Amino acid sequence: MAQTRIVLFVLGLGLAGTASAQDDADLATGEQVYNTWCVHCHDDNRPWSGGGTQALEVKYQGELPADLRERTDMSADLITAYVRDGLYRMPPFRLTEIGEEDMRALAAYLTRNNPE
Amino acid sequence: MAIPPGVSESDFNQALQEFENIVGSEWVFTSPEAVALYRDTYSPFYDDEGERLTSAAIAPDSSEQVQAIMRVCNRYRIPIYPISTGKNLGYGSAAPAYSGSMVLDLKRMDRILEVDTRNHTVLVEPGVTFFQIYQHFRDNNLELDLDIPDPAWGSLIGHALDRGVAHTYTDFGRDRFSTGCGMEVVLANGDLVRTGTGALETSTMWQHYRYGVGPYVDGIFSQSNFGVVTKMGFWIRPRHRGFRTGYVHVPNYEDLEALIDVECELSNSGINNGMTFFGSDVMSPFAQDPEIRAQLPSSGPLDLAAIDRLRQERNTGFWWAKLDFNAPLKVSAAQWEHCQDVYSAAIPGCWFEEEIALEFPLSEEEKARLNTPGNPEMVHLGMPSLARFRGGNRSPRNPDPDWGHLWFAPLIPKRAEDIFRAQRVFDQAYRERGIDAGVTYFARIPMFWHARVGVFLASLSVGRDIEANRKSREDFLYLVQVAADNGWQEYRTPSFFQTEVMDMTCGFNDHALMRFYETLKDAVDPNGILSAGRYGIWPEHLREEKAPWHKRG
Ligand SMILES: Cc1cc2nc3c(=O)[nH]c(=O)nc-3n(C[C@H](O)[C@H](O)[C@H](O)COP(=O)(O)OP(=O)(O)OC[C@H]3O[C@@H](n4cnc5c(N)ncnc54)[C@H](O)[C@@H]3O)c2cc1C
């Protein structure tokens, strides 16, 4: 996010302020969705975690970060597919739980550090 | 687009139009992608013949909308299956008992309608989760708590209606349904009723007195299909003040009898008021000592003499009881002391060990230690999490996880002789079926969520190998029959096996109880639209097709 803002600033775009406020709002919503639906399993691996982070630690053996919030390799589509299909004991999330807009915000949040 | 069984395409299209008029098109789901979200990914029928599928879903926002939906369903004979939060994983999740039904998804109705902070009650809608209500109490500085089941993303109402269980204070939601007080129900025929004192239009105590005047009917809306519960009241508790845990160890195998009988005396008199766990020092399924493990037969009878030698060498007990006290520490100090006195008098050679004494609010350090060895789990303190999922997910000990499980959940009386018998019976049944129990059954003691019975809970694995899933299905039905032959009934069972389980376990007087349920069903749901097949109760037009009890005819 910080990076995006700097680029926009340098280019001096008139709309930079609005676009960035919109992005910020999306990321804030995305983080909120994450904290409602995901963090209980995908956290920093505390003893009471539901074990998503531990599972990814074992799956990737350090090749990728185990905490989803640190990943930079997943596309929004891939994240959406996992959330809607489920994987192993992670069940699918329904539209009454995470609506389409919330899903977009969640994906934006989890891809915020992806390389361009 | 899938069409529910028994409904013509043109009728269904007409109905969908009417549904959209009721809830808005955004909340009627018919696309394959949206509908697939209601699949039960834990089902042993997954991708196999017999999987219970959903044809469409609808998500209302009010009781009035639910009534309108019921009227449309009755008009076009559309089978529909209500869920609150649909997280009934291991018992059928959100998928309907009658394949092809629509799902009535009540998640959007998630209002906490009333909270009585002075006499400790709440009134909630179906979508309210344990995470949500816990946060609501904290955000608003309400000095309230409630008992929380392992997965806190479930709902108070769904949990209650499937008669789910939790982990703390005896009477405050450990047996959730028993704390219910007052319901609003949309009957299958679309009528709206309020039970208990809610029947009085000017009622001032709907959540404070359960029975009202006249017959008490709330029970028939649990594990059944007579109505859609749109509001429900619960008794909750004032904020937890303290928590204490003490262990009682007893030296001999036979001491289990007195260990349990004394615990019954203490808990049934309210002195020990938390949920007690029992286990074995020498044979705990979690015992990591390789020498002890070597003595635990994966099959065949137990070599008690050998195990007792190891016990003596290690100077441990044979069994333990972990007593939990939910009370301010000053009070629980006296409770714990009294328990020790009673045990000392009853069991020669027993000894005690206090594990932990906590006062609320917990310090950050105390919080950080929760769910680690020697410390309570969050659920034991009424704190929400999803921690129980950890065990089934991929981990160093479980590098190749399965996708789910079905719960085998037979009740066993809270008596040592029954428990010893259950250990033998299920050990043998597991061996006959070649089920890997992981550890011997001889150390297993039921979970005492309820006061006078235990649940001998076991999960059967579900993956993506169809043959292996079929075996889990057969194993499950075999185990239910073995339990029934021994006088043990399921406390709750997966939606896809409810017909078989009711048939196997409710046969008294030629299934008289099922006949009574069917009489009720026909009266309140003459078109048979609501949750057909839930807990084996089928509407008249499907009874022959869905057969057992026992095979009809
Ligand atoms: C790892 C793990 C641990 C678990 N631990 C526990 C535990 O400690 N205790 C426990 O009890 N369970 C446990 N479960 C089982 C289950 O996940 C929970 O009981 C869960 O709370 C039930 O889901 P729910 O609240 O979303 O209910 P729902 O799925 O919404 O409801 C269950 C059923 O009740 C009926 N129903 C629901 N709402 C209504 C309504 N408003 N009107 C009419 N009928 C309705 C429907 O038939 C529905 O299928 C566990 C499961 C897993 C996977």
XYZ file of C-alpha atoms in Angstrom, chain A residues 37 40-41 45-52 54-55 58-59 84-85 87-89 91-97, chain B residues 37-38 41-42 59 85-87 94 105 107 131 367 378 386-387 389-390 392-395 401-405:
54
model
C -13.691 -15.474 9.224
C -9.099 -18.088 14.040
C -7.218 -20.631 11.921
C 0.079 -19.961 15.133
C -0.924 -19.385 18.730
C -1.785 -22.450 20.809
C -5.518 -21.880 20.390
C -5.348 -21.428 16.648
C -7.559 -23.648 14.511
C -4.410 -24.794 12.780
C -4.495 -23.304 9.259
C 0.348 -24.879 11.227
C -1.015 -26.853 8.251
C 3.963 -28.351 7.303
C 2.760 -28.181 3.701
C -15.474 -20.939 -2.096
C -14.366 -24.565 -2.526
C -9.781 -27.383 1.335
C -9.456 -30.371 3.625
C -11.190 -29.425 6.875
C -15.231 -25.719 4.688
C -16.472 -23.441 1.898
C -17.734 -20.005 2.915
C -21.212 -19.062 1.703
C -22.455 -15.818 0.187
C -24.439 -15.045 3.341
C -21.164 -15.210 5.274
C -21.490 -23.592 -1.123
C -24.155 -25.566 0.773
C -17.571 -31.233 2.391
C -17.310 -33.536 5.438
C -31.810 -16.118 2.764
C -25.294 -20.975 10.588
C -24.888 -24.336 8.844
C -21.691 -25.282 10.646
C -25.686 -27.343 5.779
C -30.326 -19.967 5.164
C -27.572 -16.425 8.623
C -17.987 -15.303 18.592
C -4.008 -15.699 28.317
C -10.205 -21.413 26.152
C -11.763 -22.743 16.642
C -8.940 -24.535 18.438
C -9.916 -27.980 14.427
C -6.191 -28.024 14.972
C -7.656 -32.770 12.438
C -5.656 -30.433 10.223
C -2.260 -31.067 8.678
C 0.440 -31.050 11.338
C -4.895 -35.135 6.780
C -8.383 -36.314 5.878
C -11.193 -34.004 4.736
C -13.659 -34.479 7.511
C -15.331 -37.019 9.686
